[in-house]
mmCIF file of C-alpha atoms and ligand atoms in Angstrom:
data_model
loop_
_atom_site.group_PDB
_atom_site.id
_atom_site.type_symbol
_atom_site.label_atom_id
_atom_site.label_comp_id
_atom_site.label_asym_id
_atom_site.label_seq_id
_atom_site.Cartn_x
_atom_site.Cartn_y
_atom_site.Cartn_z
ATOM 1 C CA UNK H 882 0.104 0.126 0.009
ATOM 2 C CA UNK H 883 1.489 3.472 -0.880
ATOM 3 C CA UNK H 884 1.299 5.921 2.030
ATOM 4 C CA UNK H 885 1.693 9.290 2.483
ATOM 5 C CA UNK H 886 4.688 10.523 4.367
ATOM 6 C CA UNK H 887 3.803 13.062 6.627
ATOM 7 C CA UNK H 888 5.932 15.647 8.505
ATOM 8 C CA UNK H 889 3.855 17.933 11.750
ATOM 9 C CA UNK H 890 4.372 20.936 12.802
ATOM 10 C CA UNK H 891 3.542 21.730 16.110
ATOM 11 C CA UNK H 892 3.140 19.336 18.972
ATOM 12 C CA UNK H 893 0.842 21.098 21.738
ATOM 13 C CA UNK H 894 -2.669 21.019 22.494
ATOM 14 C CA UNK H 895 -4.273 19.833 19.387
ATOM 15 C CA UNK H 896 -0.827 18.399 17.284
ATOM 16 C CA UNK H 897 -0.431 15.652 19.601
ATOM 17 C CA UNK H 898 -3.757 14.627 18.008
ATOM 18 C CA UNK H 899 -3.303 14.444 14.626
ATOM 19 C CA UNK H 900 0.191 13.074 15.500
ATOM 20 C CA UNK H 901 -0.894 10.172 17.386
ATOM 21 C CA UNK H 902 -3.494 9.548 14.212
ATOM 22 C CA UNK H 903 -0.911 10.020 11.387
ATOM 23 C CA UNK H 904 1.444 7.615 13.409
ATOM 24 C CA UNK H 905 -0.840 4.978 14.738
ATOM 25 C CA UNK H 906 -4.597 5.086 13.149
ATOM 26 C CA UNK H 907 -3.973 6.031 9.455
ATOM 27 C CA UNK H 908 -2.933 2.674 7.769
ATOM 28 C CA UNK H 909 -2.045 4.629 4.667
ATOM 29 C CA UNK H 910 -0.164 8.137 6.466
ATOM 30 C CA UNK H 911 3.186 7.172 7.922
ATOM 31 C CA UNK H 912 4.670 9.991 10.571
ATOM 32 C CA UNK H 913 7.923 10.473 9.456
ATOM 33 C CA UNK H 914 9.288 13.994 10.742
ATOM 34 C CA UNK H 915 7.825 16.066 13.616
ATOM 35 C CA UNK H 916 8.731 19.832 14.289
ATOM 36 C CA UNK H 917 8.533 21.661 17.624
ATOM 37 C CA UNK H 918 9.852 24.724 19.150
ATOM 38 C CA UNK H 919 9.466 22.882 22.844
ATOM 39 C CA UNK H 920 12.097 20.800 24.483
ATOM 40 C CA UNK H 921 8.987 18.437 25.833
ATOM 41 C CA UNK H 922 7.774 18.104 22.160
ATOM 42 C CA UNK H 923 10.927 16.987 21.418
ATOM 43 C CA UNK H 924 11.308 14.457 23.718
ATOM 44 C CA UNK H 925 7.015 13.423 22.971
ATOM 45 C CA UNK H 926 7.997 13.148 19.506
ATOM 46 C CA UNK H 927 10.876 10.792 20.253
ATOM 47 C CA UNK H 928 9.687 8.402 22.847
ATOM 48 C CA UNK H 929 5.462 8.701 22.542
ATOM 49 C CA UNK H 930 5.251 8.573 18.863
ATOM 50 C CA UNK H 931 8.416 6.911 17.851
ATOM 51 C CA UNK H 932 10.035 9.820 15.135
ATOM 52 C CA UNK H 933 13.284 10.349 15.717
ATOM 53 C CA UNK H 934 13.350 12.532 12.662
ATOM 54 C CA UNK H 935 12.724 15.858 14.437
ATOM 55 C CA UNK H 936 13.274 19.484 13.871
ATOM 56 C CA UNK H 937 13.410 22.999 15.557
ATOM 57 C CA UNK H 938 13.286 24.674 12.080
ATOM 58 C CA UNK H 939 10.177 24.645 9.982
ATOM 59 C CA UNK H 940 12.125 25.709 7.064
ATOM 60 C CA UNK H 941 14.843 22.666 7.541
ATOM 61 C CA UNK H 942 12.320 20.089 7.964
ATOM 62 C CA UNK H 943 10.927 21.083 4.456
ATOM 63 C CA UNK H 944 14.383 20.917 3.288
ATOM 64 C CA UNK H 945 15.963 17.835 4.564
ATOM 65 C CA UNK H 946 12.948 15.927 5.990
ATOM 66 C CA UNK H 947 11.617 12.543 4.033
ATOM 67 C CA UNK H 948 8.099 13.950 3.749
ATOM 68 C CA UNK H 949 5.181 14.158 0.813
ATOM 69 C CA UNK H 950 2.766 16.491 3.202
ATOM 70 C CA UNK H 951 3.286 18.644 6.503
ATOM 71 C CA UNK H 952 -0.072 18.944 9.166
ATOM 72 C CA UNK H 953 0.547 22.889 10.534
ATOM 73 C CA UNK H 954 -0.400 22.599 13.917
ATOM 74 C CA UNK H 955 1.322 25.180 14.975
ATOM 75 C CA UNK H 956 0.767 28.811 16.416
ATOM 76 C CA UNK H 957 -2.663 30.751 13.846
ATOM 77 C CA UNK H 958 -0.307 33.790 13.464
ATOM 78 C CA UNK H 959 2.345 31.679 11.641
ATOM 79 C CA UNK H 960 0.082 29.712 9.573
ATOM 80 C CA UNK H 961 -0.033 31.679 6.223
ATOM 81 C CA UNK H 962 3.786 32.031 5.923
ATOM 82 C CA UNK H 963 3.814 28.155 6.559
ATOM 83 C CA UNK H 964 1.589 27.304 3.867
ATOM 84 C CA UNK H 965 3.423 29.285 1.063
ATOM 85 C CA UNK H 966 6.420 27.655 2.476
ATOM 86 C CA UNK H 967 5.045 24.021 2.149
ATOM 87 C CA UNK H 968 3.528 24.092 -1.003
ATOM 88 C CA UNK H 969 6.437 26.125 -2.427
ATOM 89 C CA UNK H 970 8.942 23.186 -1.866
ATOM 90 C CA UNK H 971 6.358 20.713 -3.438
ATOM 91 C CA UNK H 972 4.215 19.563 0.057
ATOM 92 C CA UNK H 973 0.931 18.586 -0.131
ATOM 93 C CA UNK H 974 -0.794 20.564 3.405
ATOM 94 C CA UNK H 975 -2.985 19.980 5.973
ATOM 95 C CA UNK H 976 -3.550 23.437 8.185
ATOM 96 C CA UNK H 977 -5.486 24.034 10.875
ATOM 97 C CA UNK H 978 -7.970 26.527 11.665
ATOM 98 C CA UNK H 979 -7.849 29.608 11.428
ATOM 99 C CA UNK H 980 -6.461 30.203 8.113
ATOM 100 C CA UNK H 981 -4.594 33.273 9.458
ATOM 101 C CA UNK H 982 -5.668 36.568 11.427
ATOM 102 C CA UNK H 983 -5.471 39.352 8.690
ATOM 103 C CA UNK H 984 -6.546 39.301 5.558
ATOM 104 C CA UNK H 985 -3.631 40.362 3.476
ATOM 105 C CA UNK H 986 -2.203 36.862 4.963
ATOM 106 C CA UNK H 987 -5.160 34.837 3.969
ATOM 107 C CA UNK H 988 -4.509 35.947 0.312
ATOM 108 C CA UNK H 989 -1.137 35.274 0.263
ATOM 109 C CA UNK H 990 -2.255 32.012 1.266
ATOM 110 C CA UNK H 991 -4.289 31.580 -1.805
ATOM 111 C CA UNK H 992 -2.572 33.024 -4.101
ATOM 112 C CA UNK H 993 0.076 30.058 -2.936
ATOM 113 C CA UNK H 994 -2.565 27.424 -2.810
ATOM 114 C CA UNK H 995 -3.402 28.741 -6.691
ATOM 115 C CA UNK H 996 0.042 28.693 -7.867
ATOM 116 C CA UNK H 997 0.233 24.963 -7.204
ATOM 117 C CA UNK H 998 -3.338 23.410 -8.086
ATOM 118 C CA UNK H 999 -1.935 19.758 -8.466
ATOM 119 C CA UNK H 1000 -0.790 19.700 -4.881
ATOM 120 C CA UNK H 1001 -3.588 18.602 -2.043
ATOM 121 C CA UNK H 1002 -4.727 21.436 0.495
ATOM 122 C CA UNK H 1003 -7.157 21.174 3.099
ATOM 123 C CA UNK H 1004 -7.965 23.604 6.143
ATOM 124 C CA UNK H 1005 -8.809 21.758 9.238
ATOM 125 C CA UNK H 1006 -12.908 22.632 9.732
ATOM 126 C CA UNK H 1007 -13.218 19.229 11.051
ATOM 127 C CA UNK H 1008 -17.005 19.391 12.108
ATOM 128 C CA UNK H 1009 -17.889 19.261 8.787
ATOM 129 C CA UNK H 1010 -16.366 15.463 9.253
ATOM 130 C CA UNK H 1011 -17.876 15.264 12.500
ATOM 131 C CA UNK H 1012 -20.914 12.554 12.235
ATOM 132 C CA UNK H 1013 -23.858 14.860 13.333
ATOM 133 C CA UNK H 1014 -22.602 17.868 11.371
ATOM 134 C CA UNK H 1015 -22.501 15.960 8.374
ATOM 135 C CA UNK H 1016 -26.080 14.299 8.968
ATOM 136 C CA UNK H 1017 -27.252 17.560 9.464
ATOM 137 C CA UNK H 1018 -26.092 18.847 6.207
ATOM 138 C CA UNK H 1019 -27.458 15.828 4.533
ATOM 139 C CA UNK H 1020 -30.917 16.274 5.923
ATOM 140 C CA UNK H 1021 -30.470 20.170 4.716
ATOM 141 C CA UNK H 1022 -29.619 19.829 1.239
ATOM 142 C CA UNK H 1023 -32.254 16.935 1.446
ATOM 143 C CA UNK H 1024 -34.946 19.532 2.097
ATOM 144 C CA UNK H 1025 -35.902 17.762 5.149
ATOM 145 C CA UNK H 1026 -36.218 21.680 7.059
ATOM 146 C CA UNK H 1027 -37.071 23.411 4.189
ATOM 147 C CA UNK H 1028 -35.438 26.310 3.727
ATOM 148 C CA UNK H 1029 -32.932 26.999 6.597
ATOM 149 C CA UNK H 1030 -32.970 30.967 7.724
ATOM 150 C CA UNK H 1031 -31.367 30.639 10.775
ATOM 151 C CA UNK H 1032 -27.883 29.108 12.422
ATOM 152 C CA UNK H 1033 -27.375 29.499 16.184
ATOM 153 C CA UNK H 1034 -24.110 28.227 18.185
ATOM 154 C CA UNK H 1035 -23.148 28.111 21.077
ATOM 155 C CA UNK H 1036 -19.548 27.199 21.354
ATOM 156 C CA UNK H 1037 -18.037 27.436 25.128
ATOM 157 C CA UNK H 1038 -15.026 26.560 26.788
ATOM 158 C CA UNK H 1039 -14.958 24.511 30.185
ATOM 159 C CA UNK H 1040 -14.444 26.971 32.950
ATOM 160 C CA UNK H 1041 -11.483 24.272 34.728
ATOM 161 C CA UNK H 1042 -9.697 25.146 31.446
ATOM 162 C CA UNK H 1043 -9.796 28.546 31.869
ATOM 163 C CA UNK H 1044 -6.043 28.957 33.630
ATOM 164 C CA UNK H 1045 -5.131 27.365 29.853
ATOM 165 C CA UNK H 1046 -7.380 30.074 28.182
ATOM 166 C CA UNK H 1047 -6.135 32.653 29.890
ATOM 167 C CA UNK H 1048 -1.909 31.679 28.957
ATOM 168 C CA UNK H 1049 -3.224 31.173 25.672
ATOM 169 C CA UNK H 1050 -4.980 35.124 25.317
ATOM 170 C CA UNK H 1051 -1.465 36.448 26.614
ATOM 171 C CA UNK H 1052 0.509 34.593 24.530
ATOM 172 C CA UNK H 1053 -0.968 36.482 21.879
ATOM 173 C CA UNK H 1054 -0.734 35.568 18.150
ATOM 174 C CA UNK H 1055 -4.410 33.384 18.338
ATOM 175 C CA UNK H 1056 -6.822 35.961 16.820
ATOM 176 C CA UNK H 1057 -8.758 36.485 19.973
ATOM 177 C CA UNK H 1058 -12.054 34.380 21.000
ATOM 178 C CA UNK H 1059 -14.080 35.078 18.008
ATOM 179 C CA UNK H 1060 -11.496 33.564 15.127
ATOM 180 C CA UNK H 1061 -10.130 31.250 17.983
ATOM 181 C CA UNK H 1062 -13.358 30.191 19.118
ATOM 182 C CA UNK H 1063 -15.944 30.958 16.644
ATOM 183 C CA UNK H 1064 -13.951 30.507 13.246
ATOM 184 C CA UNK H 1065 -15.445 27.112 13.492
ATOM 185 C CA UNK H 1066 -19.163 27.912 13.625
ATOM 186 C CA UNK H 1067 -18.312 30.883 11.207
ATOM 187 C CA UNK H 1068 -18.021 28.168 9.001
ATOM 188 C CA UNK H 1069 -20.899 26.079 9.803
ATOM 189 C CA UNK H 1070 -23.485 28.985 9.167
ATOM 190 C CA UNK H 1071 -21.583 29.889 5.326
ATOM 191 C CA UNK H 1072 -22.240 26.079 4.547
ATOM 192 C CA UNK H 1073 -25.680 25.339 6.392
ATOM 193 C CA UNK H 1074 -26.997 28.165 4.995
ATOM 194 C CA UNK H 1075 -24.847 28.278 1.500
ATOM 195 C CA UNK H 1076 -24.610 32.241 2.076
ATOM 196 C CA UNK H 1077 -22.152 34.494 2.194
ATOM 197 C CA UNK H 1078 -21.947 36.365 5.362
ATOM 198 C CA UNK H 1079 -22.610 40.423 4.125
ATOM 199 C CA UNK H 1080 -22.599 42.461 7.761
ATOM 200 C CA UNK H 1081 -22.098 41.720 11.450
ATOM 201 C CA UNK H 1082 -22.638 43.003 15.140
ATOM 202 C CA UNK H 1083 -20.596 41.900 17.870
ATOM 203 C CA UNK H 1084 -20.140 42.224 21.249
ATOM 204 C CA UNK H 1085 -18.088 40.684 24.579
ATOM 205 C CA UNK H 1086 -18.196 41.018 28.093
ATOM 206 C CA UNK H 1087 -16.144 39.525 31.272
ATOM 207 C CA UNK H 1088 -17.418 38.687 34.554
ATOM 208 C CA UNK H 1089 -15.112 36.347 35.770
ATOM 209 C CA UNK H 1090 -11.104 36.594 34.697
ATOM 210 C CA UNK H 1091 -10.389 40.016 34.542
ATOM 211 C CA UNK H 1092 -7.247 38.506 32.513
ATOM 212 C CA UNK H 1093 -8.692 38.181 29.798
ATOM 213 C CA UNK H 1094 -9.849 41.861 29.433
ATOM 214 C CA UNK H 1095 -6.210 42.797 30.461
ATOM 215 C CA UNK H 1096 -5.205 40.706 27.649
ATOM 216 C CA UNK H 1097 -6.980 42.646 25.224
ATOM 217 C CA UNK H 1098 -9.725 39.630 24.913
ATOM 218 C CA UNK H 1099 -12.951 38.985 26.691
ATOM 219 C CA UNK H 1100 -13.753 35.660 28.457
ATOM 220 C CA UNK H 1101 -17.894 35.902 26.396
ATOM 221 C CA UNK H 1102 -18.515 37.021 22.754
ATOM 222 C CA UNK H 1103 -21.931 37.382 20.992
ATOM 223 C CA UNK H 1104 -22.153 37.990 17.149
ATOM 224 C CA UNK H 1105 -25.201 37.987 14.875
ATOM 225 C CA UNK H 1106 -24.646 38.094 10.885
ATOM 226 C CA UNK H 1107 -26.463 38.786 8.258
ATOM 227 C CA UNK H 1108 -26.224 36.618 5.381
ATOM 228 C CA UNK H 1109 -26.205 37.770 1.314
ATOM 229 C CA UNK H 1110 -29.339 35.675 0.828
ATOM 230 C CA UNK H 1111 -31.506 36.943 4.065
ATOM 231 C CA UNK H 1112 -30.623 34.611 6.039
ATOM 232 C CA UNK H 1113 -29.486 35.160 9.746
ATOM 233 C CA UNK H 1114 -26.686 33.861 12.403
ATOM 234 C CA UNK H 1115 -26.315 34.430 15.641
ATOM 235 C CA UNK H 1116 -23.390 33.385 17.944
ATOM 236 C CA UNK H 1117 -22.592 33.087 21.596
ATOM 237 C CA UNK H 1118 -19.063 32.036 22.448
ATOM 238 C CA UNK H 1119 -17.359 31.862 25.911
ATOM 239 C CA UNK H 1120 -14.286 30.699 28.132
ATOM 240 C CA UNK H 1121 -16.308 29.404 30.981
ATOM 241 C CA UNK H 1122 -18.011 26.914 30.548
ATOM 242 C CA UNK H 1123 -19.813 25.447 33.902
ATOM 243 C CA UNK H 1124 -20.104 21.830 32.875
ATOM 244 C CA UNK H 1125 -17.669 21.153 30.423
ATOM 245 C CA UNK H 1126 -17.221 21.658 27.029
ATOM 246 C CA UNK H 1127 -20.460 22.815 25.430
ATOM 247 C CA UNK H 1128 -20.736 23.177 22.064
ATOM 248 C CA UNK H 1129 -24.746 23.479 20.304
ATOM 249 C CA UNK H 1130 -25.806 23.936 16.978
ATOM 250 C CA UNK H 1131 -29.451 24.559 15.949
ATOM 251 C CA UNK H 1132 -30.681 25.622 12.220
ATOM 252 C CA UNK H 1133 -33.635 26.510 12.134
ATOM 253 C CA UNK H 1134 -35.397 26.744 8.783
ATOM 254 C CA UNK H 1135 -39.247 27.289 7.245
ATOM 255 C CA UNK H 1136 -40.078 23.520 7.510
ATOM 256 C CA UNK H 1137 -38.444 22.152 10.991
ATOM 257 C CA UNK H 1138 -35.548 22.181 13.177
ATOM 258 C CA UNK H 1139 -32.021 20.456 12.922
ATOM 259 C CA UNK H 1140 -30.344 20.689 16.741
ATOM 260 C CA UNK H 1141 -26.883 19.524 17.169
ATOM 261 C CA UNK H 1142 -25.759 18.163 20.765
ATOM 262 C CA UNK H 1143 -28.385 20.051 22.775
ATOM 263 C CA UNK H 1144 -26.814 18.509 26.182
ATOM 264 C CA UNK H 1145 -23.082 17.123 24.802
ATOM 265 C CA UNK H 1146 -23.341 14.186 27.188
ATOM 266 C CA UNK H 1147 -19.708 11.691 27.662
ATOM 267 C CA UNK H 1148 -22.298 8.516 26.861
ATOM 268 C CA UNK H 1149 -25.596 7.384 27.450
ATOM 269 C CA UNK H 1150 -25.261 6.711 30.650
ATOM 270 C CA UNK H 1151 -27.489 8.902 33.319
ATOM 271 C CA UNK H 1152 -26.478 8.583 36.889
ATOM 272 C CA UNK H 1153 -30.598 8.775 39.128
ATOM 273 C CA UNK H 1154 -29.923 9.987 42.837
ATOM 274 C CA UNK H 1155 -30.430 12.718 45.686
ATOM 275 C CA UNK H 1156 -29.142 15.244 43.176
ATOM 276 C CA UNK H 1157 -31.508 14.583 40.917
ATOM 277 C CA UNK H 1158 -30.367 13.204 36.891
ATOM 278 C CA UNK H 1159 -26.924 13.553 36.125
ATOM 279 C CA UNK H 1160 -25.528 12.982 32.466
ATOM 280 C CA UNK H 1161 -21.832 13.603 32.409
ATOM 281 C CA UNK H 1162 -20.383 15.669 30.112
ATOM 282 C CA UNK H 1163 -17.177 15.951 27.699
ATOM 283 C CA UNK H 1164 -14.799 18.531 29.318
ATOM 284 C CA UNK H 1165 -12.807 19.402 25.897
ATOM 285 C CA UNK H 1166 -11.875 19.780 22.168
ATOM 286 C CA UNK H 1167 -10.141 16.586 21.980
ATOM 287 C CA UNK H 1168 -12.452 14.081 23.600
ATOM 288 C CA UNK H 1169 -15.821 15.542 21.617
ATOM 289 C CA UNK H 1170 -14.348 15.481 18.284
ATOM 290 C CA UNK H 1171 -11.812 13.054 18.195
ATOM 291 C CA UNK H 1172 -13.578 11.067 15.965
ATOM 292 C CA UNK H 1173 -13.799 14.514 13.798
ATOM 293 C CA UNK H 1174 -10.083 14.727 13.423
ATOM 294 C CA UNK H 1175 -9.489 11.392 12.722
ATOM 295 C CA UNK H 1176 -11.923 11.706 9.955
ATOM 296 C CA UNK H 1177 -10.991 14.442 8.914
ATOM 297 C CA UNK H 1178 -7.011 13.535 8.650
ATOM 298 C CA UNK H 1179 -8.234 10.467 6.898
ATOM 299 C CA UNK H 1180 -9.522 12.711 4.051
ATOM 300 C CA UNK H 1181 -6.931 14.723 3.481
ATOM 301 C CA UNK H 1182 -3.996 11.594 3.442
ATOM 302 C CA UNK H 1183 -6.961 9.817 1.179
ATOM 303 C CA UNK H 1184 -6.448 13.013 -1.173
ATOM 304 C CA UNK H 1185 -3.025 14.064 -1.237
ATOM 305 C CA UNK H 1186 -2.712 10.030 -2.092
ATOM 306 C CA UNK H 1187 -4.970 10.403 -4.702
ATOM 307 C CA UNK H 1188 -4.650 13.860 -6.275
ATOM 308 C CA UNK H 1189 -8.343 15.103 -4.810
ATOM 309 C CA UNK H 1190 -9.175 17.885 -3.116
ATOM 310 C CA UNK H 1191 -11.034 17.888 0.102
ATOM 311 C CA UNK H 1192 -14.273 19.684 0.367
ATOM 312 C CA UNK H 1193 -12.984 22.338 2.734
ATOM 313 C CA UNK H 1194 -10.874 25.210 0.310
ATOM 314 C CA UNK H 1195 -8.554 27.981 0.954
ATOM 315 C CA UNK H 1196 -11.306 29.668 0.101
ATOM 316 C CA UNK H 1197 -13.408 28.693 2.802
ATOM 317 C CA UNK H 1198 -10.207 29.373 5.183
ATOM 318 C CA UNK H 1199 -10.392 33.355 4.446
ATOM 319 C CA UNK H 1200 -14.648 34.057 4.480
ATOM 320 C CA UNK H 1201 -14.650 32.511 7.727
ATOM 321 C CA UNK H 1202 -11.664 34.590 8.937
ATOM 322 C CA UNK H 1203 -13.147 37.360 6.977
ATOM 323 C CA UNK H 1204 -16.060 37.016 9.560
ATOM 324 C CA UNK H 1205 -14.251 36.951 12.472
ATOM 325 C CA UNK H 1206 -12.367 40.038 11.361
ATOM 326 C CA UNK H 1207 -15.828 41.398 11.218
ATOM 327 C CA UNK H 1208 -16.629 39.935 14.209
ATOM 328 C CA UNK H 1209 -13.534 41.764 16.073
ATOM 329 C CA UNK H 1210 -14.219 45.145 14.215
ATOM 330 C CA UNK H 1211 -17.502 45.252 15.667
ATOM 331 C CA UNK H 1212 -16.515 44.227 19.247
ATOM 332 C CA UNK H 1213 -13.498 46.830 18.908
ATOM 333 C CA UNK H 1214 -15.883 49.842 17.479
ATOM 334 C CA UNK H 1215 -19.175 49.055 18.999
ATOM 335 C CA UNK H 1216 -20.934 49.403 15.523
ATOM 336 C CA UNK H 1217 -22.275 47.006 12.628
ATOM 337 C CA UNK H 1218 -19.605 46.343 10.344
ATOM 338 C CA UNK H 1219 -20.158 45.194 6.449
ATOM 339 C CA UNK H 1220 -18.135 42.375 5.104
ATOM 340 C CA UNK H 1221 -16.888 43.284 1.829
HETATM 341 N N1 NAD N 2763 -9.838 22.242 15.165
HETATM 342 C C1 NAD N 2763 -9.927 22.653 16.454
HETATM 343 O O1 NAD N 2763 -10.479 22.593 16.859
HETATM 344 C C2 NAD N 2763 -8.589 23.394 17.126
HETATM 345 C C3 NAD N 2763 -7.970 23.074 18.825
HETATM 346 C C4 NAD N 2763 -7.637 23.770 19.420
HETATM 347 C C5 NAD N 2763 -6.684 23.996 18.842
HETATM 348 N N2 NAD N 2763 -6.263 24.703 16.675
HETATM 349 C C6 NAD N 2763 -5.381 25.582 16.294
HETATM 350 O O2 NAD N 2763 -4.437 24.496 16.538
HETATM 351 C C7 NAD N 2763 -3.378 24.667 16.366
HETATM 352 C C8 NAD N 2763 -2.224 25.053 17.433
HETATM 353 O O3 NAD N 2763 -3.136 25.055 18.543
HETATM 354 P P1 NAD N 2763 -2.141 24.466 20.361
HETATM 355 O O4 NAD N 2763 -3.212 24.568 20.946
HETATM 356 O O5 NAD N 2763 -2.472 23.211 19.502
HETATM 357 O O6 NAD N 2763 -1.439 25.393 20.474
HETATM 358 P P2 NAD N 2763 -0.308 25.306 21.919
HETATM 359 O O7 NAD N 2763 -0.388 26.073 21.894
HETATM 360 O O8 NAD N 2763 -0.507 23.942 22.309
HETATM 361 O O9 NAD N 2763 0.748 24.512 20.607
HETATM 362 C C9 NAD N 2763 1.537 24.598 19.076
HETATM 363 C C10 NAD N 2763 2.983 24.465 18.980
HETATM 364 O O10 NAD N 2763 3.053 24.610 17.797
HETATM 365 C C11 NAD N 2763 4.519 24.615 18.118
HETATM 366 N N3 NAD N 2763 5.388 25.450 17.085
HETATM 367 C C12 NAD N 2763 5.347 26.654 16.811
HETATM 368 N N4 NAD N 2763 5.658 27.787 16.605
HETATM 369 C C13 NAD N 2763 6.286 26.867 15.904
HETATM 370 C C14 NAD N 2763 7.098 26.842 14.505
HETATM 371 N N5 NAD N 2763 7.450 28.066 14.144
HETATM 372 N N6 NAD N 2763 7.437 25.333 13.867
HETATM 373 C C15 NAD N 2763 7.126 23.864 14.170
HETATM 374 N N7 NAD N 2763 6.624 24.228 15.505
HETATM 375 C C16 NAD N 2763 6.003 25.348 16.421
HETATM 376 C C17 NAD N 2763 5.115 24.549 19.320
HETATM 377 O O11 NAD N 2763 5.794 24.215 20.029
HETATM 378 C C18 NAD N 2763 3.665 24.130 19.750
HETATM 379 O O12 NAD N 2763 4.063 22.749 20.015
HETATM 380 C C19 NAD N 2763 -3.733 26.964 16.340
HETATM 381 O O13 NAD N 2763 -3.779 26.970 15.121
HETATM 382 C C20 NAD N 2763 -5.213 26.432 16.862
HETATM 383 O O14 NAD N 2763 -5.960 27.743 16.518
HETATM 384 C C21 NAD N 2763 -7.600 23.866 16.824
#
């Protein structure tokens, strides 16, 4: 069997998920190299992944490693430059969201993809590969809810991980809560509504951890969007989910409604005791979307080996990032921001 040889760049919270999938769970992929700028990442690659070809310089990995493709899971501000370097070096590219943290960067990434039409490029909007989200899309396309006219989203990271997210906000480079956390819902709104956003109105608040504000970010955000076809989007994002990692999406149509993960159950078990009926909830994005991260990487490997392009394109990356920029600008200025 022909295998795709992949080098992973970034071995942090999500890089380790992708690296482990490539190393152990995808038969037609081989993790042959890794690049990380932290010492613990080097040890992890060698000891846990069994990858001995480890770099601390991304350009060196591209130049020297025995790889056909890269998986970019580094800080968001570096993605677009790393996409261009990898494509110009002849590699297929999988890149995590958000594609970039400014529009000029995204346009440069588009140009790099257009320079290399024979190489596969995929952006990591894994929710499209989650079984429930994909099922909702099939139902909508089959007309099950009539004309979809409203997408309502909630995405809350768990309060138990707030210290990590404060550190993340202070480090900068994530684009802030709207781009970092809201980007998945922005992509889903476009996908389900089949239309592009034309204006955004956002606001934010911080009630529990002032450190978010001090870092120039916010703890909670709300955005409403108008779309070109008249449809609407409502998004609530936050860093202090009291019960765990809460991701919920509702698509409202003229003939029906689809709800996904209204209660983010860990499993189907319920505990009946003096507190009532308790259902444990998932506690992290790694837990909730484990299958989706695997499915999207399987699709990337299959596309690269088969000379195909996946359903998520570089233009999806730019469009959703534009929605994120508009939300950030509206949050800063308080006004409605048009999306050109
Ligand atoms: N799809 C999702 O659900 C999802 C979830 C979490 C994070 N992400 C995205 O994944 C990316 C990484 O996030 P994270 O939470 O894993 O971050 P993290 O801070 O935990 O890890 C970042 C890693 O990148 C490495 N790194 C930084 N610069 C590098 C370089 N030039 N070359 C090689 N390695 C480099 C660091 O050593 C570290 O290992 C971000 O863009 C984030 O938005 C996506």
